[in-house]
Amino acid sequence: MPKAPYSRALVIMPAWNEAQTVGNTVRETLAMEQQYDVLVVDDGSTDGTAAEAEAAGATVLRLPFNLGVGGAMRAGFKYAARTGYDAVVQVDADGQHDPRDIERVLRGLENADISIGARFAERGEYRVSGPRKWAMQFLAGVISALARTRLTDVTSGFRAANTRAIAQYLDHYPAEYLGDTIDSLVVAIKSGCRVVQVPVEMRVRQGGTPSHNPTKAAIYLGRSVFALLFALTRRKSGPVHLMGA
Amino acid sequence: METIAAFVLAIIIVAVILDLLRRKKIREKYAALWLIVGAATVVLGAFPQLLAIAAETVGVEVPSNLLFALGILFVLGVLLHLSVEISSVEDETRALAEEVAILRAQLEALAPERALPSDKGAAGTLAAPAKNRVPDHGSAVPEHGSPGGKGASAAHPPQKQKHP
């Protein structure tokens, strides 16, 4: 294997009331032969998420109240920058992301600043339909054009970032719904970060309930377009200061 | 009669604002806006014919409409101002939450044996006296008869649901 594009990688799992699944996901990730450090950001959970994660061997950041996925990730990026990691990868605490794909996503950083684990690209069984699918295709089209590379799954939360992208995220990483995937990506691209996608498989949820109904899908469509339009008009991050925000 | 009522009301508004300001219940930057309005109301209350003159000058047929339009504009401005202020306060709060979480993790890494009770939020920790602290399930040794654990968790505030 060629040398990895980083020296210390941190796996960040934002978790909100995921006590059922977070322990297993952490153990599974720690069991990988690459020996990742795992940081669980407990986003103001009211169940035993933090305790489960800690018992499983992860470092835990306990946010005093719920900030949303974006807020949790931002806290994670700040931690990574402060403690000197030069690559982070975001993984869902509910086990939908296969820890065996972490290395694949991190390897995407060899020729980019941000690497997205995409759920539709050739591999895996993950399918969506209706307005949600149109929204995803539309977003993928616009953002691919911006990034000058083909991206098919821009709302995937399974993504890695190198120091340059982390520094940019610390300047702009929105906490609002969908902002954490679309808005952050668009501003990162505008600020000069290079993006690639690598195909990954999605697994079925290991616990919890999925959100699937037409009204939610329509709202998803509306909000994603809204998030995109705003992101396009945002100003880019200035010269990105590396580390230590 | 109405003239006097309007004048007195305006005076009361200004007095209330000045009192709030004196007792530091309101910051100067917000009070300034209200004082300007208060002063304008006092002037209008004292000389109602001013409104008629102003309405004629800008070409509004019914003087009271001018008053309403100005009032609505002002309220809009204040609301916008408050939204901006709230957004920046939210940003600051989030940054503080990040700092607290990181510092806490670093503290626990340094001195695990003195770790704070883990699965309760900050509110629960503050509300519960040391004796009633809830041990982590599984990890900590139960303290000699600590029945207060349930009270601490019940005191935990309800969470806003922000995740998709």
mmCIF file of C-alpha atoms in Angstrom:
data_model
loop_
_atom_site.group_PDB
_atom_site.id
_atom_site.type_symbol
_atom_site.label_atom_id
_atom_site.label_comp_id
_atom_site.label_asym_id
_atom_site.label_seq_id
_atom_site.Cartn_x
_atom_site.Cartn_y
_atom_site.Cartn_z
ATOM 1 C CA MET A 1 0.000 0.000 0.000
ATOM 2 C CA PRO A 2 1.243 3.533 -0.714
ATOM 3 C CA LYS A 3 1.869 5.853 2.187
ATOM 4 C CA ALA A 4 -1.280 7.319 3.707
ATOM 5 C CA PRO A 5 -1.968 11.005 2.924
ATOM 6 C CA TYR A 6 -1.971 11.899 6.634
ATOM 7 C CA SER A 7 -0.118 10.985 9.819
ATOM 8 C CA ARG A 8 -2.901 10.985 12.417
ATOM 9 C CA ALA A 9 -6.535 10.501 11.487
ATOM 10 C CA LEU A 10 -9.480 11.092 13.784
ATOM 11 C CA VAL A 11 -12.862 9.455 13.297
ATOM 12 C CA ILE A 12 -15.605 11.854 14.441
ATOM 13 C CA MET A 13 -19.070 10.503 15.209
ATOM 14 C CA PRO A 14 -21.765 13.063 15.946
ATOM 15 C CA ALA A 15 -24.326 11.276 18.123
ATOM 16 C CA TRP A 16 -27.676 12.396 19.424
ATOM 17 C CA ASN A 17 -29.601 9.887 21.520
ATOM 18 C CA GLU A 18 -27.939 6.913 19.851
ATOM 19 C CA ALA A 19 -27.190 4.877 22.976
ATOM 20 C CA GLN A 20 -28.468 1.729 21.234
ATOM 21 C CA THR A 21 -25.968 1.810 18.415
ATOM 22 C CA VAL A 22 -23.047 4.046 19.288
ATOM 23 C CA GLY A 23 -21.244 1.478 21.437
ATOM 24 C CA ASN A 24 -21.171 -1.102 18.659
ATOM 25 C CA THR A 25 -20.146 1.386 16.016
ATOM 26 C CA VAL A 26 -17.267 2.634 18.170
ATOM 27 C CA ARG A 27 -16.077 -0.901 18.973
ATOM 28 C CA GLU A 28 -16.289 -1.895 15.336
ATOM 29 C CA THR A 29 -14.258 1.159 14.300
ATOM 30 C CA LEU A 30 -11.638 0.648 17.002
ATOM 31 C CA ALA A 31 -11.272 -2.948 15.908
ATOM 32 C CA MET A 32 -10.040 -1.929 12.454
ATOM 33 C CA GLU A 33 -6.407 -2.743 11.823
ATOM 34 C CA GLN A 34 -5.566 0.889 10.955
ATOM 35 C CA GLN A 35 -6.018 1.921 14.614
ATOM 36 C CA TYR A 36 -8.087 5.075 14.345
ATOM 37 C CA ASP A 37 -8.758 7.370 17.271
ATOM 38 C CA VAL A 38 -12.487 7.783 17.732
ATOM 39 C CA LEU A 39 -14.151 10.954 18.979
ATOM 40 C CA VAL A 40 -17.863 10.793 19.746
ATOM 41 C CA VAL A 41 -19.517 14.191 19.952
ATOM 42 C CA ASP A 42 -22.481 13.729 22.248
ATOM 43 C CA ASP A 43 -24.868 16.379 21.006
ATOM 44 C CA GLY A 44 -26.806 17.020 24.194
ATOM 45 C CA SER A 45 -28.234 13.501 24.354
ATOM 46 C CA THR A 46 -30.761 12.685 27.059
ATOM 47 C CA ASP A 47 -29.988 8.966 27.046
ATOM 48 C CA GLY A 48 -26.784 7.136 27.860
ATOM 49 C CA THR A 49 -25.022 7.931 24.577
ATOM 50 C CA ALA A 50 -21.942 9.484 26.192
ATOM 51 C CA ALA A 51 -21.548 6.693 28.733
ATOM 52 C CA GLU A 52 -21.941 3.991 26.054
ATOM 53 C CA ALA A 53 -19.401 5.653 23.810
ATOM 54 C CA GLU A 54 -16.938 6.051 26.643
ATOM 55 C CA ALA A 55 -17.383 2.462 27.763
ATOM 56 C CA ALA A 56 -16.669 1.373 24.178
ATOM 57 C CA GLY A 57 -13.373 3.248 24.249
ATOM 58 C CA ALA A 58 -14.036 6.513 22.440
ATOM 59 C CA THR A 59 -13.031 9.993 23.534
ATOM 60 C CA VAL A 60 -16.264 11.856 24.196
ATOM 61 C CA LEU A 61 -17.052 15.535 23.736
ATOM 62 C CA ARG A 62 -20.186 16.348 25.680
ATOM 63 C CA LEU A 63 -22.003 19.361 24.289
ATOM 64 C CA PRO A 64 -24.087 20.906 27.066
ATOM 65 C CA PHE A 65 -27.119 21.238 24.781
ATOM 66 C CA ASN A 66 -28.247 20.095 21.369
ATOM 67 C CA LEU A 67 -26.516 21.942 18.515
ATOM 68 C CA GLY A 68 -27.460 19.804 15.515
ATOM 69 C CA VAL A 69 -25.131 17.662 13.411
ATOM 70 C CA GLY A 70 -23.347 20.707 12.007
ATOM 71 C CA GLY A 71 -22.664 22.106 15.456
ATOM 72 C CA ALA A 72 -21.430 18.758 16.690
ATOM 73 C CA MET A 73 -19.078 18.385 13.721
ATOM 74 C CA ARG A 74 -17.745 21.870 14.239
ATOM 75 C CA ALA A 75 -16.887 21.032 17.828
ATOM 76 C CA GLY A 76 -15.183 17.890 16.533
ATOM 77 C CA PHE A 77 -13.142 19.845 13.957
ATOM 78 C CA LYS A 78 -12.065 22.299 16.633
ATOM 79 C CA TYR A 79 -10.951 19.409 18.825
ATOM 80 C CA ALA A 80 -9.042 17.847 15.922
ATOM 81 C CA ALA A 81 -7.290 21.122 15.111
ATOM 82 C CA ARG A 82 -6.365 21.728 18.751
ATOM 83 C CA THR A 83 -5.037 18.244 19.327
ATOM 84 C CA GLY A 84 -3.043 18.083 16.124
ATOM 85 C CA TYR A 85 -4.831 15.607 13.872
ATOM 86 C CA ASP A 86 -4.144 16.183 10.206
ATOM 87 C CA ALA A 87 -7.159 14.314 8.856
ATOM 88 C CA VAL A 88 -10.677 13.719 10.121
ATOM 89 C CA VAL A 89 -13.418 11.489 8.841
ATOM 90 C CA GLN A 90 -17.061 11.845 9.798
ATOM 91 C CA VAL A 91 -18.940 8.607 10.426
ATOM 92 C CA ASP A 92 -22.565 8.128 11.499
ATOM 93 C CA ALA A 93 -23.021 6.769 14.996
ATOM 94 C CA ASP A 94 -25.982 4.644 13.917
ATOM 95 C CA GLY A 95 -23.811 2.212 12.002
ATOM 96 C CA GLN A 96 -25.019 3.059 8.489
ATOM 97 C CA HIS A 97 -21.462 3.769 7.429
ATOM 98 C CA ASP A 98 -19.307 0.680 7.220
ATOM 99 C CA PRO A 99 -16.072 1.189 9.203
ATOM 100 C CA ARG A 100 -14.267 -0.892 6.577
ATOM 101 C CA ASP A 101 -14.854 1.994 4.155
ATOM 102 C CA ILE A 102 -13.148 4.571 6.397
ATOM 103 C CA GLU A 103 -9.738 3.831 4.915
ATOM 104 C CA ARG A 104 -11.159 4.132 1.407
ATOM 105 C CA VAL A 105 -12.652 7.560 2.160
ATOM 106 C CA LEU A 106 -9.444 8.758 3.840
ATOM 107 C CA ARG A 107 -7.413 7.637 0.834
ATOM 108 C CA GLY A 108 -9.481 10.063 -1.219
ATOM 109 C CA LEU A 109 -7.440 12.809 0.469
ATOM 110 C CA GLU A 110 -4.422 11.736 -1.584
ATOM 111 C CA ASN A 111 -5.495 14.099 -4.306
ATOM 112 C CA ALA A 112 -8.094 16.314 -2.686
ATOM 113 C CA ASP A 113 -8.878 18.277 0.476
ATOM 114 C CA ILE A 114 -12.321 16.781 0.995
ATOM 115 C CA SER A 115 -13.279 13.211 0.195
ATOM 116 C CA ILE A 116 -16.927 12.155 0.135
ATOM 117 C CA GLY A 117 -18.074 8.575 0.599
ATOM 118 C CA ALA A 118 -20.845 8.404 -1.995
ATOM 119 C CA ARG A 119 -23.699 5.976 -1.568
ATOM 120 C CA PHE A 120 -24.810 5.476 -5.142
ATOM 121 C CA ALA A 121 -21.598 5.230 -7.020
ATOM 122 C CA GLU A 122 -21.668 1.670 -8.351
ATOM 123 C CA ARG A 123 -21.532 -0.020 -4.986
ATOM 124 C CA GLY A 124 -24.175 -0.859 -2.437
ATOM 125 C CA GLU A 125 -27.929 -1.140 -2.306
ATOM 126 C CA TYR A 126 -28.892 2.311 -1.048
ATOM 127 C CA ARG A 127 -31.798 3.743 -3.059
ATOM 128 C CA VAL A 128 -34.079 6.717 -2.712
ATOM 129 C CA SER A 129 -36.989 7.887 -4.862
ATOM 130 C CA GLY A 130 -39.427 10.740 -5.515
ATOM 131 C CA PRO A 131 -38.751 14.360 -4.595
ATOM 132 C CA ARG A 132 -35.850 13.378 -2.412
ATOM 133 C CA LYS A 133 -34.132 11.789 -5.382
ATOM 134 C CA TRP A 134 -34.780 14.795 -7.641
ATOM 135 C CA ALA A 135 -33.444 17.088 -4.961
ATOM 136 C CA MET A 136 -30.310 15.000 -4.619
ATOM 137 C CA GLN A 137 -29.771 14.876 -8.384
ATOM 138 C CA PHE A 138 -30.275 18.604 -8.718
ATOM 139 C CA LEU A 139 -27.892 19.375 -5.875
ATOM 140 C CA ALA A 140 -25.349 16.917 -7.219
ATOM 141 C CA GLY A 141 -25.538 18.550 -10.650
ATOM 142 C CA VAL A 142 -24.999 22.083 -9.417
ATOM 143 C CA ILE A 143 -22.244 21.198 -6.988
ATOM 144 C CA SER A 144 -20.459 18.963 -9.509
ATOM 145 C CA ALA A 145 -20.309 21.934 -11.861
ATOM 146 C CA LEU A 146 -18.862 24.108 -9.121
ATOM 147 C CA ALA A 147 -16.313 21.507 -8.069
ATOM 148 C CA ARG A 148 -15.429 20.635 -11.685
ATOM 149 C CA THR A 149 -15.639 16.957 -10.871
ATOM 150 C CA ARG A 150 -18.481 14.445 -10.922
ATOM 151 C CA LEU A 151 -20.201 14.159 -7.546
ATOM 152 C CA THR A 152 -23.321 12.069 -7.173
ATOM 153 C CA ASP A 153 -24.030 12.144 -3.445
ATOM 154 C CA VAL A 154 -23.384 15.574 -2.022
ATOM 155 C CA THR A 155 -25.551 15.104 1.058
ATOM 156 C CA SER A 156 -23.573 12.139 2.301
ATOM 157 C CA GLY A 157 -22.321 12.601 5.834
ATOM 158 C CA PHE A 158 -19.526 10.092 5.301
ATOM 159 C CA ARG A 159 -16.650 12.418 4.440
ATOM 160 C CA ALA A 160 -13.038 13.103 5.217
ATOM 161 C CA ALA A 161 -11.124 16.368 5.436
ATOM 162 C CA ASN A 162 -7.437 17.277 5.563
ATOM 163 C CA THR A 163 -5.893 20.175 7.495
ATOM 164 C CA ARG A 164 -6.750 22.701 4.840
ATOM 165 C CA ALA A 165 -10.407 21.686 4.787
ATOM 166 C CA ILE A 166 -10.557 21.570 8.599
ATOM 167 C CA ALA A 167 -9.223 25.118 8.804
ATOM 168 C CA GLN A 168 -11.812 26.232 6.258
ATOM 169 C CA TYR A 169 -14.597 24.426 8.127
ATOM 170 C CA LEU A 170 -13.630 26.211 11.313
ATOM 171 C CA ASP A 171 -14.232 29.468 9.515
ATOM 172 C CA HIS A 172 -17.531 28.388 8.048
ATOM 173 C CA TYR A 173 -19.457 25.303 9.075
ATOM 174 C CA PRO A 174 -23.150 25.952 9.448
ATOM 175 C CA ALA A 175 -25.117 24.264 12.185
ATOM 176 C CA GLU A 176 -28.500 24.414 10.459
ATOM 177 C CA TYR A 177 -30.252 21.461 8.922
ATOM 178 C CA LEU A 178 -28.662 20.499 5.561
ATOM 179 C CA GLY A 179 -26.224 23.373 5.941
ATOM 180 C CA ASP A 180 -23.726 20.915 7.332
ATOM 181 C CA THR A 181 -23.620 18.985 4.078
ATOM 182 C CA ILE A 182 -24.537 21.361 1.251
ATOM 183 C CA ASP A 183 -23.632 24.803 2.507
ATOM 184 C CA SER A 184 -20.333 23.682 4.001
ATOM 185 C CA LEU A 185 -19.375 21.883 0.798
ATOM 186 C CA VAL A 186 -20.223 24.787 -1.500
ATOM 187 C CA VAL A 187 -18.313 27.321 0.588
ATOM 188 C CA ALA A 188 -15.353 24.938 0.878
ATOM 189 C CA ILE A 189 -15.250 24.596 -2.911
ATOM 190 C CA LYS A 190 -15.509 28.360 -3.368
ATOM 191 C CA SER A 191 -12.694 28.796 -0.866
ATOM 192 C CA GLY A 192 -10.432 26.619 -2.957
ATOM 193 C CA CYS A 193 -10.741 23.143 -1.453
ATOM 194 C CA ARG A 194 -10.614 20.259 -3.921
ATOM 195 C CA VAL A 195 -13.291 17.593 -3.604
ATOM 196 C CA VAL A 196 -13.424 13.966 -4.726
ATOM 197 C CA GLN A 197 -15.900 11.205 -4.113
ATOM 198 C CA VAL A 198 -15.241 7.557 -3.496
ATOM 199 C CA PRO A 199 -17.900 4.857 -3.704
ATOM 200 C CA VAL A 200 -18.972 3.259 -0.438
ATOM 201 C CA GLU A 201 -21.666 0.860 0.660
ATOM 202 C CA MET A 202 -24.445 1.874 2.977
ATOM 203 C CA ARG A 203 -25.721 -0.553 5.532
ATOM 204 C CA VAL A 204 -29.204 -0.716 6.972
ATOM 205 C CA ARG A 205 -29.717 1.179 10.186
ATOM 206 C CA GLN A 206 -28.602 -0.754 13.203
ATOM 207 C CA GLY A 207 -31.282 0.890 15.324
ATOM 208 C CA GLY A 208 -33.561 3.903 15.550
ATOM 209 C CA THR A 209 -36.222 4.869 13.040
ATOM 210 C CA PRO A 210 -35.714 6.040 9.454
ATOM 211 C CA SER A 211 -37.518 9.162 8.246
ATOM 212 C CA HIS A 212 -39.501 8.338 5.114
ATOM 213 C CA ASN A 213 -42.718 10.040 4.142
ATOM 214 C CA PRO A 214 -43.839 12.294 1.268
ATOM 215 C CA THR A 215 -44.282 15.460 3.313
ATOM 216 C CA LYS A 216 -40.821 15.160 4.779
ATOM 217 C CA ALA A 217 -39.437 14.499 1.314
ATOM 218 C CA ALA A 218 -41.046 17.660 -0.036
ATOM 219 C CA ILE A 219 -39.721 19.691 2.863
ATOM 220 C CA TYR A 220 -36.315 18.158 2.234
ATOM 221 C CA LEU A 221 -36.471 19.278 -1.391
ATOM 222 C CA GLY A 222 -37.415 22.825 -0.447
ATOM 223 C CA ARG A 223 -34.826 23.203 2.243
ATOM 224 C CA SER A 224 -32.040 21.729 0.198
ATOM 225 C CA VAL A 225 -32.647 24.159 -2.650
ATOM 226 C CA PHE A 226 -32.850 26.985 -0.128
ATOM 227 C CA ALA A 227 -29.607 25.885 1.515
ATOM 228 C CA LEU A 228 -27.914 25.694 -1.878
ATOM 229 C CA LEU A 229 -29.037 29.124 -3.044
ATOM 230 C CA PHE A 230 -27.777 30.707 0.135
ATOM 231 C CA ALA A 231 -24.514 28.841 -0.036
ATOM 232 C CA LEU A 232 -23.931 30.091 -3.579
ATOM 233 C CA THR A 233 -24.193 33.691 -2.469
ATOM 234 C CA ARG A 234 -21.953 33.339 0.550
ATOM 235 C CA ARG A 235 -18.568 34.928 0.606
ATOM 236 C CA LYS A 236 -15.630 32.549 0.545
ATOM 237 C CA SER A 237 -13.290 32.055 3.460
ATOM 238 C CA GLY A 238 -10.263 34.310 3.409
ATOM 239 C CA PRO A 239 -6.720 32.946 3.342
ATOM 240 C CA VAL A 240 -7.136 29.834 5.417
ATOM 241 C CA HIS A 241 -5.060 29.788 8.583
ATOM 242 C CA LEU A 242 -3.823 26.331 9.298
ATOM 243 C CA MET A 243 -4.533 24.808 12.683
ATOM 244 C CA GLY A 244 -5.179 26.250 16.081
ATOM 245 C CA ALA A 245 -8.428 28.171 15.745
ATOM 246 C CA MET B 1 -58.485 65.668 26.164
ATOM 247 C CA GLU B 2 -56.979 63.135 23.765
ATOM 248 C CA THR B 3 -54.022 65.466 23.414
ATOM 249 C CA ILE B 4 -53.293 65.229 27.101
ATOM 250 C CA ALA B 5 -53.694 61.453 27.126
ATOM 251 C CA ALA B 6 -51.215 61.039 24.254
ATOM 252 C CA PHE B 7 -48.756 63.388 25.910
ATOM 253 C CA VAL B 8 -48.965 61.615 29.291
ATOM 254 C CA LEU B 9 -48.559 58.202 27.631
ATOM 255 C CA ALA B 10 -45.463 59.403 25.784
ATOM 256 C CA ILE B 11 -43.981 60.778 29.003
ATOM 257 C CA ILE B 12 -44.635 57.451 30.757
ATOM 258 C CA ILE B 13 -42.908 55.522 27.962
ATOM 259 C CA VAL B 14 -39.837 57.731 28.143
ATOM 260 C CA ALA B 15 -39.789 57.486 31.940
ATOM 261 C CA VAL B 16 -39.972 53.677 31.821
ATOM 262 C CA ILE B 17 -37.118 53.497 29.330
ATOM 263 C CA LEU B 18 -34.960 55.841 31.387
ATOM 264 C CA ASP B 19 -35.674 53.800 34.491
ATOM 265 C CA LEU B 20 -34.780 50.529 32.745
ATOM 266 C CA LEU B 21 -31.594 52.147 31.551
ATOM 267 C CA ARG B 22 -30.786 53.426 35.050
ATOM 268 C CA ARG B 23 -31.285 49.977 36.555
ATOM 269 C CA LYS B 24 -29.196 48.414 33.759
ATOM 270 C CA LYS B 25 -32.098 46.252 32.574
ATOM 271 C CA ILE B 26 -31.519 47.405 29.018
ATOM 272 C CA ARG B 27 -28.302 48.162 27.159
ATOM 273 C CA GLU B 28 -27.673 51.623 25.763
ATOM 274 C CA LYS B 29 -27.585 50.428 22.167
ATOM 275 C CA TYR B 30 -31.175 49.188 22.403
ATOM 276 C CA ALA B 31 -32.392 52.022 24.596
ATOM 277 C CA ALA B 32 -31.258 54.640 22.083
ATOM 278 C CA LEU B 33 -33.822 53.449 19.523
ATOM 279 C CA TRP B 34 -36.621 53.539 22.040
ATOM 280 C CA LEU B 35 -35.629 56.916 23.421
ATOM 281 C CA ILE B 36 -35.777 58.422 19.949
ATOM 282 C CA VAL B 37 -39.298 57.058 19.528
ATOM 283 C CA GLY B 38 -40.258 58.214 23.013
ATOM 284 C CA ALA B 39 -38.990 61.699 22.325
ATOM 285 C CA ALA B 40 -40.825 61.831 18.999
ATOM 286 C CA THR B 41 -44.038 60.733 20.715
ATOM 287 C CA VAL B 42 -43.660 63.400 23.373
ATOM 288 C CA VAL B 43 -43.208 66.070 20.721
ATOM 289 C CA LEU B 44 -46.185 64.783 18.719
ATOM 290 C CA GLY B 45 -48.272 64.530 21.901
ATOM 291 C CA ALA B 46 -47.485 68.135 22.764
ATOM 292 C CA PHE B 47 -48.048 69.509 19.246
ATOM 293 C CA PRO B 48 -50.540 67.276 17.391
ATOM 294 C CA GLN B 49 -50.708 69.746 14.508
ATOM 295 C CA LEU B 50 -47.125 68.757 13.649
ATOM 296 C CA LEU B 51 -48.406 65.400 12.377
ATOM 297 C CA ALA B 52 -50.859 67.104 10.048
ATOM 298 C CA ILE B 53 -48.127 69.361 8.704
ATOM 299 C CA ALA B 54 -45.748 66.414 8.217
ATOM 300 C CA ALA B 55 -48.454 64.402 6.452
ATOM 301 C CA GLU B 56 -49.154 67.250 4.079
ATOM 302 C CA THR B 57 -45.459 67.754 3.341
ATOM 303 C CA VAL B 58 -44.919 64.113 2.307
ATOM 304 C CA GLY B 59 -48.301 63.899 0.605
ATOM 305 C CA VAL B 60 -50.180 61.506 2.854
ATOM 306 C CA GLU B 61 -53.897 62.294 2.845
ATOM 307 C CA VAL B 62 -54.846 60.965 6.280
ATOM 308 C CA PRO B 63 -52.306 62.028 8.931
ATOM 309 C CA SER B 64 -52.868 58.933 11.066
ATOM 310 C CA ASN B 65 -51.749 56.756 8.146
ATOM 311 C CA LEU B 66 -48.388 58.454 8.238
ATOM 312 C CA LEU B 67 -48.191 57.625 11.920
ATOM 313 C CA PHE B 68 -49.058 53.961 11.283
ATOM 314 C CA ALA B 69 -46.609 53.646 8.421
ATOM 315 C CA LEU B 70 -43.796 55.103 10.515
ATOM 316 C CA GLY B 71 -44.756 52.914 13.462
ATOM 317 C CA ILE B 72 -44.718 49.734 11.364
ATOM 318 C CA LEU B 73 -41.405 50.663 9.786
ATOM 319 C CA PHE B 74 -39.898 51.273 13.182
ATOM 320 C CA VAL B 75 -41.160 47.980 14.605
ATOM 321 C CA LEU B 76 -39.771 46.149 11.560
ATOM 322 C CA GLY B 77 -36.425 47.782 12.104
ATOM 323 C CA VAL B 78 -36.335 46.842 15.758
ATOM 324 C CA LEU B 79 -37.303 43.232 15.011
ATOM 325 C CA LEU B 80 -34.590 42.924 12.382
ATOM 326 C CA HIS B 81 -32.085 44.386 14.764
ATOM 327 C CA LEU B 82 -33.095 41.860 17.425
ATOM 328 C CA SER B 83 -32.801 38.950 14.942
ATOM 329 C CA VAL B 84 -29.287 40.034 14.084
ATOM 330 C CA GLU B 85 -28.378 40.338 17.753
ATOM 331 C CA ILE B 86 -29.872 36.923 18.563
ATOM 332 C CA SER B 87 -27.936 35.321 15.728
ATOM 333 C CA SER B 88 -24.674 36.650 17.038
ATOM 334 C CA VAL B 89 -25.559 35.599 20.577
ATOM 335 C CA GLU B 90 -26.355 32.083 19.285
ATOM 336 C CA ASP B 91 -22.977 31.984 17.587
ATOM 337 C CA GLU B 92 -21.244 32.998 20.775
ATOM 338 C CA THR B 93 -23.204 30.419 22.762
ATOM 339 C CA ARG B 94 -22.228 27.701 20.316
ATOM 340 C CA ALA B 95 -18.587 28.651 20.509
ATOM 341 C CA LEU B 96 -18.807 28.506 24.300
ATOM 342 C CA ALA B 97 -20.463 25.090 24.188
ATOM 343 C CA GLU B 98 -17.630 23.841 21.957
ATOM 344 C CA GLU B 99 -15.012 25.234 24.303
ATOM 345 C CA VAL B 100 -16.685 23.734 27.361
ATOM 346 C CA ALA B 101 -16.970 20.311 25.743
ATOM 347 C CA ILE B 102 -13.338 20.308 24.594
ATOM 348 C CA LEU B 103 -12.030 21.555 27.938
ATOM 349 C CA ARG B 104 -14.073 18.943 29.763
ATOM 350 C CA ALA B 105 -12.745 16.153 27.566
ATOM 351 C CA GLN B 106 -9.186 17.383 28.103
ATOM 352 C CA LEU B 107 -9.725 17.673 31.850
ATOM 353 C CA GLU B 108 -11.064 14.144 32.036
ATOM 354 C CA ALA B 109 -8.142 12.873 30.007
ATOM 355 C CA LEU B 110 -5.793 14.480 32.531
ATOM 356 C CA ALA B 111 -7.561 13.320 35.680
ATOM 357 C CA PRO B 112 -9.991 10.495 34.960
ATOM 358 C CA GLU B 113 -10.495 9.637 38.626
ATOM 359 C CA ARG B 114 -11.894 13.086 39.288
ATOM 360 C CA ALA B 115 -14.171 12.943 36.283
ATOM 361 C CA LEU B 116 -17.482 14.722 36.407
ATOM 362 C CA PRO B 117 -20.625 12.599 36.334
ATOM 363 C CA SER B 118 -20.760 11.782 32.690
ATOM 364 C CA ASP B 119 -24.175 11.076 31.216
ATOM 365 C CA LYS B 120 -25.950 14.050 32.703
ATOM 366 C CA GLY B 121 -25.849 17.434 31.022
ATOM 367 C CA ALA B 122 -24.367 20.522 32.617
ATOM 368 C CA ALA B 123 -27.746 21.511 34.049
ATOM 369 C CA GLY B 124 -28.073 18.238 35.946
ATOM 370 C CA THR B 125 -24.545 18.551 37.280
ATOM 371 C CA LEU B 126 -25.192 22.012 38.616
ATOM 372 C CA ALA B 127 -28.576 21.161 40.068
ATOM 373 C CA ALA B 128 -27.384 18.105 41.963
ATOM 374 C CA PRO B 129 -25.271 18.511 45.080
ATOM 375 C CA ALA B 130 -22.170 16.349 45.164
ATOM 376 C CA LYS B 131 -23.800 13.594 47.192
ATOM 377 C CA ASN B 132 -26.568 13.056 44.702
ATOM 378 C CA ARG B 133 -24.344 12.728 41.672
ATOM 379 C CA VAL B 134 -25.360 9.823 39.523
ATOM 380 C CA PRO B 135 -22.587 7.317 38.938
ATOM 381 C CA ASP B 136 -22.032 6.200 35.340
ATOM 382 C CA HIS B 137 -23.920 3.035 34.854
ATOM 383 C CA GLY B 138 -21.533 0.154 34.974
ATOM 384 C CA SER B 139 -18.338 2.084 35.591
ATOM 385 C CA ALA B 140 -18.469 3.759 38.985
ATOM 386 C CA VAL B 141 -18.796 2.277 42.441
ATOM 387 C CA PRO B 142 -22.224 3.156 43.854
ATOM 388 C CA GLU B 143 -21.943 5.684 46.642
ATOM 389 C CA HIS B 144 -23.338 4.688 50.022
ATOM 390 C CA GLY B 145 -27.077 4.925 49.440
ATOM 391 C CA SER B 146 -27.595 7.741 46.920
ATOM 392 C CA PRO B 147 -31.341 7.894 46.357
ATOM 393 C CA GLY B 148 -31.166 11.402 44.907
ATOM 394 C CA GLY B 149 -30.061 10.213 41.458
ATOM 395 C CA LYS B 150 -33.509 10.188 39.957
ATOM 396 C CA GLY B 151 -34.228 13.739 41.046
ATOM 397 C CA ALA B 152 -31.186 14.967 39.179
ATOM 398 C CA SER B 153 -32.256 13.409 35.907
ATOM 399 C CA ALA B 154 -35.821 14.649 36.246
ATOM 400 C CA ALA B 155 -34.459 18.167 36.594
ATOM 401 C CA HIS B 156 -32.865 17.901 33.173
ATOM 402 C CA PRO B 157 -34.495 20.365 30.774
ATOM 403 C CA PRO B 158 -36.350 19.116 27.698
ATOM 404 C CA GLN B 159 -34.243 19.081 24.537
ATOM 405 C CA LYS B 160 -34.974 20.886 21.352
ATOM 406 C CA GLN B 161 -35.130 18.494 18.420
ATOM 407 C CA LYS B 162 -32.877 19.772 15.726
ATOM 408 C CA HIS B 163 -31.534 16.648 14.089
ATOM 409 C CA PRO B 164 -33.148 15.492 10.865
#
